[in-house]
CSV table of C-alpha atoms in Angstrom, one decimal:
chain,number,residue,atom,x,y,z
A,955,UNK,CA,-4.6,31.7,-9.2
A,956,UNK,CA,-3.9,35.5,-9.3
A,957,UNK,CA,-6.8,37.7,-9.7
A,958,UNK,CA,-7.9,37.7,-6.3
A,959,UNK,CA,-11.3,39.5,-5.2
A,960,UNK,CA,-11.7,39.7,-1.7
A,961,UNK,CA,-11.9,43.0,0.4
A,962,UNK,CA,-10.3,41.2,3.4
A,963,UNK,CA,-10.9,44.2,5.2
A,964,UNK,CA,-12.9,43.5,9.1
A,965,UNK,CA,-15.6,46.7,7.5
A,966,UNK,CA,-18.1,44.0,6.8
A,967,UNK,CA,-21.1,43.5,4.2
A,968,UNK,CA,-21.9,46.8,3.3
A,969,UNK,CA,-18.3,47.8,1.9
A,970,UNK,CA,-17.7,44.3,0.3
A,971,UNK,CA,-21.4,44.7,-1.4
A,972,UNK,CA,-20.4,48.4,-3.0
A,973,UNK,CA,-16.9,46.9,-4.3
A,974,UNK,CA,-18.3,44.1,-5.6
A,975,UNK,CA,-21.1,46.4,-7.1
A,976,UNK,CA,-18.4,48.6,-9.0
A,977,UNK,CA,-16.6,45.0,-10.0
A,978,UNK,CA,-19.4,43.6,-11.6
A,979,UNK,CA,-20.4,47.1,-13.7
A,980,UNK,CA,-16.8,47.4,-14.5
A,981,UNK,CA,-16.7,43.9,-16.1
A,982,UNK,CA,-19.9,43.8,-17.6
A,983,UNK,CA,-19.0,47.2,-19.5
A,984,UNK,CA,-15.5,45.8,-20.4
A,985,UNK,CA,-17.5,42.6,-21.9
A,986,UNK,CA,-20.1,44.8,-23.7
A,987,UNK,CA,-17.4,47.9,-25.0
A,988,UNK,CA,-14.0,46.6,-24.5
A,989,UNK,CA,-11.8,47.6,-22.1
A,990,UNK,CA,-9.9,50.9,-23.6
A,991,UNK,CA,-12.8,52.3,-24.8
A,992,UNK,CA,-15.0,51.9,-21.1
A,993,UNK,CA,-13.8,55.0,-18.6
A,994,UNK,CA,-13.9,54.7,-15.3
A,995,UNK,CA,-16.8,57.8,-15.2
A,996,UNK,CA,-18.5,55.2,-16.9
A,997,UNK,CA,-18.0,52.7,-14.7
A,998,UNK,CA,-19.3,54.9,-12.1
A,999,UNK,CA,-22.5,55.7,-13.6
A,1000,UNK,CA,-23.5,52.4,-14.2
A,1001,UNK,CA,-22.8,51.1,-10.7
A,1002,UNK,CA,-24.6,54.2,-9.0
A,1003,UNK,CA,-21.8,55.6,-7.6
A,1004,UNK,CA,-19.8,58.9,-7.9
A,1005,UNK,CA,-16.1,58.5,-9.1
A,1006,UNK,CA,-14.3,59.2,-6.1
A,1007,UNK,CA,-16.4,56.5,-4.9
A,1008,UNK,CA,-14.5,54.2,-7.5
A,1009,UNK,CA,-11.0,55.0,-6.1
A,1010,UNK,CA,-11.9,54.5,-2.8
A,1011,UNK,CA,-12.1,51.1,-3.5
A,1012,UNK,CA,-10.1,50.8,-6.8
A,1013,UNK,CA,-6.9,51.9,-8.1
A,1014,UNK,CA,-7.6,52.0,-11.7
A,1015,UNK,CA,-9.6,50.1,-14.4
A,1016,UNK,CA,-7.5,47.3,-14.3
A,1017,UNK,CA,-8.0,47.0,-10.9
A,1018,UNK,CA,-11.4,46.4,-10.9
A,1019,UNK,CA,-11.0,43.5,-12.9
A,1020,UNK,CA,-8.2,42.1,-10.5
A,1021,UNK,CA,-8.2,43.9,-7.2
A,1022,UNK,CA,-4.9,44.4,-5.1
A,1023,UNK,CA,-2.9,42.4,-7.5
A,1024,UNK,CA,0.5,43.5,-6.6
A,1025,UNK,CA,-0.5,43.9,-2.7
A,1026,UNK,CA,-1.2,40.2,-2.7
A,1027,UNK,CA,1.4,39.0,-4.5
A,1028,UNK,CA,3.6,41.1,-2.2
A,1029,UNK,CA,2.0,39.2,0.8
A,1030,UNK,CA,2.9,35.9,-0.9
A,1031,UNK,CA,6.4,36.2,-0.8
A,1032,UNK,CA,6.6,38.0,2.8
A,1033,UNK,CA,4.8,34.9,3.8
A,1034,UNK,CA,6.8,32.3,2.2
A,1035,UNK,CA,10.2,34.6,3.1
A,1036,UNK,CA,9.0,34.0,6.9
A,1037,UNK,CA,7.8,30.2,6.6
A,1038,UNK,CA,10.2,28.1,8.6
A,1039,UNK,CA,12.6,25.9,7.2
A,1040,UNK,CA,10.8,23.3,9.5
A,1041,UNK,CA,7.8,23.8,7.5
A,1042,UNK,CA,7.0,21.0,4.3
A,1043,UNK,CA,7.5,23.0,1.4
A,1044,UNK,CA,4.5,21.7,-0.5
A,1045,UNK,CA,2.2,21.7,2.8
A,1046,UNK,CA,2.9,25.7,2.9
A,1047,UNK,CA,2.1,26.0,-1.2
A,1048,UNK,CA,-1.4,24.2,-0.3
A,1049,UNK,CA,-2.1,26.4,2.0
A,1050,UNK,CA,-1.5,29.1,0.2
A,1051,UNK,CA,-3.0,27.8,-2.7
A,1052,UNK,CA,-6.6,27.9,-0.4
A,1053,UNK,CA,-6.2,31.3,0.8
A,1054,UNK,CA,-5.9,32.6,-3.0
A,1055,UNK,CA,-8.8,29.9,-3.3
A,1056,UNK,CA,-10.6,31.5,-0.5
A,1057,UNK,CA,-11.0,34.8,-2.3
A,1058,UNK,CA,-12.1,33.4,-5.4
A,1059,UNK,CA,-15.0,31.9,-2.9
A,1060,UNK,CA,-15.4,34.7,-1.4
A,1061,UNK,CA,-17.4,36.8,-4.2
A,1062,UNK,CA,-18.8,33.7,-6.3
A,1063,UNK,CA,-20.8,36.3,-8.7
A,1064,UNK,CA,-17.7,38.7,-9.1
A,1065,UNK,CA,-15.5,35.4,-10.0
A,1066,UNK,CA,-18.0,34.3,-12.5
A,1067,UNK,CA,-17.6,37.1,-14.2
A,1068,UNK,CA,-14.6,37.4,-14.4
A,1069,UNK,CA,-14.4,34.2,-15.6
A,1070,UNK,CA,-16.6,35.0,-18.6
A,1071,UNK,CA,-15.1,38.1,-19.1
A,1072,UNK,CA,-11.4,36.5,-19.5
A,1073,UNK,CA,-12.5,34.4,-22.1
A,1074,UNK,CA,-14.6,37.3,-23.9
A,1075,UNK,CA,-11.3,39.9,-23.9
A,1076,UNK,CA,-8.2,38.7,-25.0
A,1077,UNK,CA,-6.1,41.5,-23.3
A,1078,UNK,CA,-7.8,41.0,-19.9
A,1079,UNK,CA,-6.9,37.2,-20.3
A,1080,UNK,CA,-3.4,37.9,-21.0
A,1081,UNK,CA,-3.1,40.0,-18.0
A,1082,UNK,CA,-4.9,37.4,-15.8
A,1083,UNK,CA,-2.1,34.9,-17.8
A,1084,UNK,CA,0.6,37.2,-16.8
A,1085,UNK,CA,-0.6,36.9,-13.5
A,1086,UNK,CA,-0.6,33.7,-12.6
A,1087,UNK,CA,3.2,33.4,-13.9
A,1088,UNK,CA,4.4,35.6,-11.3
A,1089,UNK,CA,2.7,33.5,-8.5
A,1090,UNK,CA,4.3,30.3,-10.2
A,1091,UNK,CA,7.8,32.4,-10.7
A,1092,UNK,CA,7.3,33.2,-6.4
A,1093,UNK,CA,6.6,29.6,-6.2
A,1094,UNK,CA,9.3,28.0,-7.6
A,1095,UNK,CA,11.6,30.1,-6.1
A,1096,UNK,CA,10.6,29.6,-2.8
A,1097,UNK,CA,10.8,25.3,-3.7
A,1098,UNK,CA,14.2,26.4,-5.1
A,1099,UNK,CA,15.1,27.8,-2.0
A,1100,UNK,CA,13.9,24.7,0.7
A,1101,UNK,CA,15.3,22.2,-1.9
A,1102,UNK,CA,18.4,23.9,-2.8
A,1103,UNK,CA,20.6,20.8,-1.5
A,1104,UNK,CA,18.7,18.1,-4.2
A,1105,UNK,CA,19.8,17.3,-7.5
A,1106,UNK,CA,17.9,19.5,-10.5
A,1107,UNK,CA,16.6,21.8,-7.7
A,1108,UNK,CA,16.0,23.7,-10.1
A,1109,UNK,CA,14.1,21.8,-12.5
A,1110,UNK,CA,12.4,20.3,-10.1
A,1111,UNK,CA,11.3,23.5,-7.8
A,1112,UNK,CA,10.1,24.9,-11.7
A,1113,UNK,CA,7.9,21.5,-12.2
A,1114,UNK,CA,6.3,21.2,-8.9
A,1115,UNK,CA,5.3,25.3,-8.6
A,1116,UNK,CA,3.7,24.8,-12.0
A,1117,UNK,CA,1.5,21.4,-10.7
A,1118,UNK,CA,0.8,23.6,-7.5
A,1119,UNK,CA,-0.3,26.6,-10.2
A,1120,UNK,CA,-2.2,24.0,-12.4
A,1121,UNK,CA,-3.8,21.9,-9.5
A,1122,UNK,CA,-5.4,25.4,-8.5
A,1123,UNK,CA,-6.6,26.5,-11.6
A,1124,UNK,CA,-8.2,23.2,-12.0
A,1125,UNK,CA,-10.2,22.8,-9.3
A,1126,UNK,CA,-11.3,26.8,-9.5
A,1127,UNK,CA,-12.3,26.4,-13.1
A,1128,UNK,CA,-14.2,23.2,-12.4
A,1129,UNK,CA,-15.8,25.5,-9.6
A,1130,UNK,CA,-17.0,28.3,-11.6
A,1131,UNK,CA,-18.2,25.9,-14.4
A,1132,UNK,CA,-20.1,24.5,-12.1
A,1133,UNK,CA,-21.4,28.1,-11.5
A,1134,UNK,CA,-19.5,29.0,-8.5
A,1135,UNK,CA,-21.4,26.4,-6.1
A,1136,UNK,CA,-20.4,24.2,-3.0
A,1137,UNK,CA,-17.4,24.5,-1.2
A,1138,UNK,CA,-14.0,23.6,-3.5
A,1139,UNK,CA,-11.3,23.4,-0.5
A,1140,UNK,CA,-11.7,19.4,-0.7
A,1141,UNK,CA,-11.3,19.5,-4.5
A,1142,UNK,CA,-8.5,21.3,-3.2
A,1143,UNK,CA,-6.9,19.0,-1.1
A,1144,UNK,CA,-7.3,16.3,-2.9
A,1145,UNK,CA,-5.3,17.8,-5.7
A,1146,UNK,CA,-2.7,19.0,-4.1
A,1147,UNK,CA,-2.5,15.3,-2.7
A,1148,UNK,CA,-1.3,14.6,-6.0
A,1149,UNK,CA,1.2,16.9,-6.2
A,1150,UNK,CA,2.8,15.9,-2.8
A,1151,UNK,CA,2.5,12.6,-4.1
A,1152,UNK,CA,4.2,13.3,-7.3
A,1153,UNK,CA,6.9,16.3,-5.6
A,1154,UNK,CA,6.5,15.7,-2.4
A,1155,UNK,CA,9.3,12.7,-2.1
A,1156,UNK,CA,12.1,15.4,-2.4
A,1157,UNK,CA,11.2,16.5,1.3
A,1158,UNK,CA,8.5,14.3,3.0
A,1159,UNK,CA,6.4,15.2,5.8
A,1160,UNK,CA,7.0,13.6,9.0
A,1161,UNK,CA,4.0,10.7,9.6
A,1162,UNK,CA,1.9,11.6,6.3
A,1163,UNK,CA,0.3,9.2,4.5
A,1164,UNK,CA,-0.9,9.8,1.3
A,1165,UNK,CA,-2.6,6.9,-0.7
A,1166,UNK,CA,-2.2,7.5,-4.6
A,1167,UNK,CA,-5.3,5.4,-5.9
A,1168,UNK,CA,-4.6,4.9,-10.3
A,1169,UNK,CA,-7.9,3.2,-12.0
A,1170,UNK,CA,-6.6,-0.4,-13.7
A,1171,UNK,CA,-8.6,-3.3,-14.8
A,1172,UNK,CA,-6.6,-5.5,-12.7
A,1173,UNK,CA,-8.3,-7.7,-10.0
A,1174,UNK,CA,-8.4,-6.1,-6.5
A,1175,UNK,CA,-6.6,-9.2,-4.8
A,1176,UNK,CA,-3.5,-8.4,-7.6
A,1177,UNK,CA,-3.7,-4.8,-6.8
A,1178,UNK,CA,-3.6,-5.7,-3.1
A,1179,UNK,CA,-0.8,-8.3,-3.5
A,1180,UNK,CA,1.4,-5.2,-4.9
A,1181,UNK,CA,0.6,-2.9,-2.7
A,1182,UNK,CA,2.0,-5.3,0.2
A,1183,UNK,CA,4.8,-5.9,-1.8
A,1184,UNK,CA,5.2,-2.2,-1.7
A,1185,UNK,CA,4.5,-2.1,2.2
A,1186,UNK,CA,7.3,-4.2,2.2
A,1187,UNK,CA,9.8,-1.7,1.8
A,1188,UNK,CA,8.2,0.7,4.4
A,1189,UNK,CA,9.9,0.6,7.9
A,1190,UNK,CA,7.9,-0.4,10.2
B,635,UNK,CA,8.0,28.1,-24.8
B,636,UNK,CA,6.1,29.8,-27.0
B,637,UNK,CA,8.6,32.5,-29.1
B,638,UNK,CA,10.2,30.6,-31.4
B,639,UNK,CA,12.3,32.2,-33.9
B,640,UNK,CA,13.8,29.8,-37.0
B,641,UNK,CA,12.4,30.7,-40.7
B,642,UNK,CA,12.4,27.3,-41.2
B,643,UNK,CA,12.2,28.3,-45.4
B,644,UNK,CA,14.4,26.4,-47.7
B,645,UNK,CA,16.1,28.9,-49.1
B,646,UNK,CA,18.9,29.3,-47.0
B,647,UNK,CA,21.2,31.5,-45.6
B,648,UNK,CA,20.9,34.8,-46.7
B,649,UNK,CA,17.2,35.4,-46.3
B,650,UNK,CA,18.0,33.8,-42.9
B,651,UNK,CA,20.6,36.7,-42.0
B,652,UNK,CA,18.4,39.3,-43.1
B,653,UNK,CA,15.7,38.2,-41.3
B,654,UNK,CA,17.7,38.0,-37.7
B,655,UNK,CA,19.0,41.5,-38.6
B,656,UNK,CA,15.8,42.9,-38.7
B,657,UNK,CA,14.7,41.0,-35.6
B,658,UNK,CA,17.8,42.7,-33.5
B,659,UNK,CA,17.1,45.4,-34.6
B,660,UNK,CA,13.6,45.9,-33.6
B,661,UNK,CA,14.4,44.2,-30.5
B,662,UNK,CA,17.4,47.1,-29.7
B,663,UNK,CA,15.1,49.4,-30.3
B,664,UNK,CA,12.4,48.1,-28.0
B,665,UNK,CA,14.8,47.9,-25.1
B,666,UNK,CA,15.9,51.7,-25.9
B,667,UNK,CA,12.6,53.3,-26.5
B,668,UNK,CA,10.2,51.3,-25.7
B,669,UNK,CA,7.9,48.9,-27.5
B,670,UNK,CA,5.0,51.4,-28.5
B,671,UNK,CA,7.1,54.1,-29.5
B,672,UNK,CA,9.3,52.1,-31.9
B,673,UNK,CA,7.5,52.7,-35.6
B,674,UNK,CA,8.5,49.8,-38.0
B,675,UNK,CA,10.4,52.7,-41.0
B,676,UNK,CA,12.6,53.4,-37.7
B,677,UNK,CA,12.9,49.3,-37.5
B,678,UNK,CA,13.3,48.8,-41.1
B,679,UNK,CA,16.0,52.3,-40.9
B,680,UNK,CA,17.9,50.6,-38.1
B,681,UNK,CA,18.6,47.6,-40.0
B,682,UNK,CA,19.4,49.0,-43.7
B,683,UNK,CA,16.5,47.4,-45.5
B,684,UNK,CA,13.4,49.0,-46.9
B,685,UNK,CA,9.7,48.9,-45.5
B,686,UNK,CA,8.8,46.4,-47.9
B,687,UNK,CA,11.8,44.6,-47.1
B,688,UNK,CA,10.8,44.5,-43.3
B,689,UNK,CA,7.0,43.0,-44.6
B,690,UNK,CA,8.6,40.5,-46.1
B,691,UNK,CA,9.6,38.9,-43.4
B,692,UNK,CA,7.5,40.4,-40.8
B,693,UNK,CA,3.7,41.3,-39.9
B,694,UNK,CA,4.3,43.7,-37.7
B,695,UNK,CA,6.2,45.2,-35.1
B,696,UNK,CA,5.3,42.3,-32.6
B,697,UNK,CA,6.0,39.9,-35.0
B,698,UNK,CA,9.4,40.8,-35.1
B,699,UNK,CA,9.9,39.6,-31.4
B,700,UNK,CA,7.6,36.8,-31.8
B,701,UNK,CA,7.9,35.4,-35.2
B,702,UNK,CA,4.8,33.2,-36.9
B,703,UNK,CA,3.6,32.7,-33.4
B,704,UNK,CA,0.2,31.8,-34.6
B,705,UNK,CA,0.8,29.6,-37.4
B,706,UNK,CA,3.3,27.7,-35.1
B,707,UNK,CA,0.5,26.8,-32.6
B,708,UNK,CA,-1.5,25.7,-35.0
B,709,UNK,CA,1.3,23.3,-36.3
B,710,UNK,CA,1.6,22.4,-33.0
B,711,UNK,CA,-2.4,21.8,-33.1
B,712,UNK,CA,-2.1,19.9,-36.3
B,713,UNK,CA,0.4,17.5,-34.9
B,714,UNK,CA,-1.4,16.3,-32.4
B,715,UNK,CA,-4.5,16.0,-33.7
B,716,UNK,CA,-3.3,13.7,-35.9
B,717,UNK,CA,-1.1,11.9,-33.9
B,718,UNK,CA,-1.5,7.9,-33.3
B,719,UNK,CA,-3.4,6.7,-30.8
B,720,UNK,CA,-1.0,4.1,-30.2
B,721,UNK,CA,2.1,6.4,-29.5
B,722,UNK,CA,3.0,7.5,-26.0
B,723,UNK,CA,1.2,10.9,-25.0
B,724,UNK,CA,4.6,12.5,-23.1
B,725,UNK,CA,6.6,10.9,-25.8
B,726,UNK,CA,4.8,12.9,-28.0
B,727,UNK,CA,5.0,15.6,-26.2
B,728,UNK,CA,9.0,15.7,-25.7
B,729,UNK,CA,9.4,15.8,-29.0
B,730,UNK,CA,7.5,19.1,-29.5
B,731,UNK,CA,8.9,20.4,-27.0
B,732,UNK,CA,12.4,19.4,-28.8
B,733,UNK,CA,11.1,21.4,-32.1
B,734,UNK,CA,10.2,24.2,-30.0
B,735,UNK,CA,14.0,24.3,-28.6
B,736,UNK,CA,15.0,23.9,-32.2
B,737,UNK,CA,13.9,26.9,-33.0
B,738,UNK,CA,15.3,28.9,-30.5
B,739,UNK,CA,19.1,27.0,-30.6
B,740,UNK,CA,18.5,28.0,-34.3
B,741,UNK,CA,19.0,31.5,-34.0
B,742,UNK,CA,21.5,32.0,-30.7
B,743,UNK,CA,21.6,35.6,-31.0
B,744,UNK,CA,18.2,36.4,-31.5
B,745,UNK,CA,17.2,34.2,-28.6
B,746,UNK,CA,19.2,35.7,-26.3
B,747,UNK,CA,18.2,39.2,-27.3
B,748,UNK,CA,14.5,38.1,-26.9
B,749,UNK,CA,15.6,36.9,-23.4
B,750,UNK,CA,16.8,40.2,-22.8
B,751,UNK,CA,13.8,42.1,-24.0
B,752,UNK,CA,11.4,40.4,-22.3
B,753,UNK,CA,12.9,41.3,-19.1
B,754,UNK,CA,13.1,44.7,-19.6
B,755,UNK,CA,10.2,45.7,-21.4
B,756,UNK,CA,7.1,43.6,-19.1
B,757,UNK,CA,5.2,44.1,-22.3
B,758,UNK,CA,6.5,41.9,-24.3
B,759,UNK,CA,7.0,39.7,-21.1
B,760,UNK,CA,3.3,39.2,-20.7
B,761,UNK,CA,2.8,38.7,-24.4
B,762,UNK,CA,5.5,35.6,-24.1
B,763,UNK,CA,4.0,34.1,-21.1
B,764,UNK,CA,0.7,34.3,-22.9
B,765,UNK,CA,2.0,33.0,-25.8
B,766,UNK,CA,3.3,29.8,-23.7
B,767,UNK,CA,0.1,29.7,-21.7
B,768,UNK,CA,-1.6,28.7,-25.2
B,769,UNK,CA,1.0,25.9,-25.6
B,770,UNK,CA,-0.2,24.4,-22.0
B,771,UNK,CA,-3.3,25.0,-22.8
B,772,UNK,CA,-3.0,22.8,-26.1
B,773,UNK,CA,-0.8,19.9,-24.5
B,774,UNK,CA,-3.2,20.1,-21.4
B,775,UNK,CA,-6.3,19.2,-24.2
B,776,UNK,CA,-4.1,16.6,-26.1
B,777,UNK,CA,-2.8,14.4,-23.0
B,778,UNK,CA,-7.3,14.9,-21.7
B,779,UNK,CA,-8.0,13.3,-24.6
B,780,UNK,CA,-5.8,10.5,-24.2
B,781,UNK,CA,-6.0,9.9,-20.7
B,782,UNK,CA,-9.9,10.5,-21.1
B,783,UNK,CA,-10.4,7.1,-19.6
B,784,UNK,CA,-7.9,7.4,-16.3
B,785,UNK,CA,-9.4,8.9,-12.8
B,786,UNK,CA,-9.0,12.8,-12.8
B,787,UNK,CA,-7.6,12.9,-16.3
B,788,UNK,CA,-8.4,16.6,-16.2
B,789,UNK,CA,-6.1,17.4,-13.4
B,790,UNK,CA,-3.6,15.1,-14.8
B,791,UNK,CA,-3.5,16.7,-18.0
B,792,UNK,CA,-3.7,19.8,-16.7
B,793,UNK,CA,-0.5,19.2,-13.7
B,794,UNK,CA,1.2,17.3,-16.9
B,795,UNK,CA,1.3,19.8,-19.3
B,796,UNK,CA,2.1,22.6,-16.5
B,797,UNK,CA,5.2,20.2,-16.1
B,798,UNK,CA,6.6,20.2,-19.6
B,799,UNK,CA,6.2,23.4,-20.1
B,800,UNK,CA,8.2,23.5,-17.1
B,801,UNK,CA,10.8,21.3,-18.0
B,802,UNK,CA,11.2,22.9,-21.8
B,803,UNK,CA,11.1,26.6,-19.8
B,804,UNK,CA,13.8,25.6,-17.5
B,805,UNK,CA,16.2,24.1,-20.1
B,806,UNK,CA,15.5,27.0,-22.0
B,807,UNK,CA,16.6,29.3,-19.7
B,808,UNK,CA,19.8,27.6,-18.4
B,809,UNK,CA,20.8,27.9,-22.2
B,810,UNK,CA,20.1,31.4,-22.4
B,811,UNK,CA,21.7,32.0,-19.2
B,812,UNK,CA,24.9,30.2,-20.4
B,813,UNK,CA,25.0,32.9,-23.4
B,814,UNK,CA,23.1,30.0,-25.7
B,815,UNK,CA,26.4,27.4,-26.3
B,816,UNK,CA,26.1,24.2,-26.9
B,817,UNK,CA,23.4,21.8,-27.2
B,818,UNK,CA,20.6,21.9,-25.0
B,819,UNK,CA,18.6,19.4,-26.4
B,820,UNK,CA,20.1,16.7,-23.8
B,821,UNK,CA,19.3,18.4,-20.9
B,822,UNK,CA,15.9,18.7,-22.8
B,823,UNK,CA,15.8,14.8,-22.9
B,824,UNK,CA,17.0,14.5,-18.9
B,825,UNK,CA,14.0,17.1,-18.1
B,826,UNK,CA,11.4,15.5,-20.0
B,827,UNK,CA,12.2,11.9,-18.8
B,828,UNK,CA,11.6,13.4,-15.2
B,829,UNK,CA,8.3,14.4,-16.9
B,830,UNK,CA,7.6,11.1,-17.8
B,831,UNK,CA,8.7,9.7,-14.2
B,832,UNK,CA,6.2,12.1,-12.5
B,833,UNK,CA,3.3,11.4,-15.1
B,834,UNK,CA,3.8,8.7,-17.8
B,835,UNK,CA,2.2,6.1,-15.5
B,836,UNK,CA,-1.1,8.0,-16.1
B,837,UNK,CA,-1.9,5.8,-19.3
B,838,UNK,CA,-2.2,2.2,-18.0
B,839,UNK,CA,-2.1,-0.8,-20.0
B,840,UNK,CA,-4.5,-3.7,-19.1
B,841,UNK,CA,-3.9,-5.6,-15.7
B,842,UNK,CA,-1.3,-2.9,-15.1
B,843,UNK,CA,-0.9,-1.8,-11.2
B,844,UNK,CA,0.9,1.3,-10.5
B,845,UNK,CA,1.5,1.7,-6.5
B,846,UNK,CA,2.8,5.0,-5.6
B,847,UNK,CA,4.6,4.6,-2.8
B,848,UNK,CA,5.7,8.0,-1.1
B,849,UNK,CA,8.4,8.4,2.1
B,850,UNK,CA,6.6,8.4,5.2
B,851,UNK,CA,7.8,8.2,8.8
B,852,UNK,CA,4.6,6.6,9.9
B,853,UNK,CA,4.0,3.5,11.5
B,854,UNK,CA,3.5,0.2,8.4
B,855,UNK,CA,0.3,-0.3,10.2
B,856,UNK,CA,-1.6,3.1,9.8
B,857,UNK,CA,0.1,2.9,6.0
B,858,UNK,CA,-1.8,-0.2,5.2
B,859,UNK,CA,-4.9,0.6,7.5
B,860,UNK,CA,-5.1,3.6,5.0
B,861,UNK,CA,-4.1,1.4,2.1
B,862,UNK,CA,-6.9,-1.2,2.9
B,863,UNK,CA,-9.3,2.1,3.0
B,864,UNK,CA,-8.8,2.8,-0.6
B,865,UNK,CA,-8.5,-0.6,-1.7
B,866,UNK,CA,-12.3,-0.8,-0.9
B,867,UNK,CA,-13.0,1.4,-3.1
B,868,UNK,CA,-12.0,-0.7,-6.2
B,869,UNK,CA,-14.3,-3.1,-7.9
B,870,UNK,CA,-13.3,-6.5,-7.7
């Protein structure tokens, strides 16, 4: 979460294929010559373009690394600002959580790399670190916010944003070790069923069921006896 | 999490007062002219002791804010690599995060400077939430490996450790906020019990059920129709 990469613009393939063009000589320079000492000239050369070029699609070095970082972060909170109070807090944080997903998806090869190229430069990483915090800081105070009336809002608004934060970072890195392949939406969902499961009881969602399955050795008729046990308690 | 500040050296007092004085000073001088443009003589003239003095206790510039951050991760590290098999993973975890807290309570007035800095100077801000990504990072590895047997232990460990960071972060900051009185480390204990609530049934004994039962407005029927569905999936 937080180093988006998709254009998003309705342009189409040609201007998406350019931008990720200049992304993927921009990182591959960083990786080779670190980032201060790669210009953005240089940049241009290698992807075949002129430098104007560059800042048509990119603001800056940085940016080509993590494109329209503030923009999206900015859209993030307009969203959440406008989400009705109706709304299940942790229902609008998954589907959030897909759209940043979503851009990740959208440019497998550029993601990759960037992947590699976080864990090759320190600095970049910390950036990309730095990143991330903000969306969890937006997060939480939007949970802090819908469950203002609980006891320990606070704590738990800060918990549950960083489960939302670390359920999506999960399923993308298990996504780009797997080289970027497949469809990860219904990793997605199913870890963010966890989270709702684990957060969601401070506001649940009218007529969801969510089924928290935990391995055990025990026998299934013991399992099922507690489970009806637990049924019990449900209102029918 | 992350910027811990106590010397932690036997020899007392003094070396102690010298060392905090140094620290506010660098960290007044960050917050007036910048991190980059502060040299360490200017640090070192600022708080009445000599370069040599300032190496003493010091690396560098950074160092000042962030004190031994390396060689406290790798204590952290340490620890829990060689912890018990046999002792609780969170348990183990809470009291980390308790000697992380100790460090800061150990130096009020240097903490809340820190606090300070890093909100002015983003610098230094992303350098501290990098610094408490690696923490995560290492408590998300220690709980994989204990939970290595459990379904999803990767996302576990990984929502887990988000969380008590979390909880350490937000106890942290009430303190700070409060102008760092009094002791936090109950509120430390309250948070990381919540912790445990959320995720200490990850590590199941033999023959032991856990049945997560979550608030639901839908009818008993479709909640055991769904139940039954995911019983199905356990061996018998």
């Amino acid at each position: 979460m937080g180093e988006p990469g998709n254009d998003g613009s309705g342009r189409g393939g040609r201007r998406q294929e350019v931008r990720s063009q200049i992304a993927l000589a921009a990182m591959d320079l960083f990786a080779e010559q670190g980032f201060e000492s790669t210009t953005v000239d240089r940049i241009a050369e290698q992807a075949g373009v002129g430098r104007r070029t560059f800042f048509r699609y990119f603001r800056s070095k940085e940016d080509a690394v993590f494109p329209g970082h503030d923009e999206r972060l900015a859209d993030v909170v307009e969203r959440l600002r406008t989400t009705s109070d109706e709304a299940d807090p942790l229902q609008v944080l998954t589907e959030i959580a897909g759209l940043v997903l979503d851009m990740y998806v959208a440019e497998p090869q550029v993601s990759l790399k960037r992947f590699e190229l976080t864990r090759q430069v320190g600095a970049l990483r910390d950036k990309e670190i730095a990143s991330i915090d903000r969306y969890q800081r937006v997060f939480a105070r939007y949970l802090r916010r819908c469950w203002a009336a609980g006891a320990d809002a606070e704590l738990h608004a800060a918990m549950a944003a960083a489960a939302v934060v670390a359920a999506h970072n999960q399923v993308l890195r298990s996504w780009l070790r797997a080289g970027g392949s497949g469809d990860p939406h219904v990793q997605l969902r199913v870890a963010m069923a966890v989270v709702r499961e684990k957060f969601g009881g401070r506001d649940p969602g009218a007529g969801e069921v969510v089924v928290g399955v935990v391995r055990t050795s025990a026998p299934a008729n013991e399992v099922r006896g507690r489970v009806e046990d637990a049924l019990r308690h449900i209102a029918t």
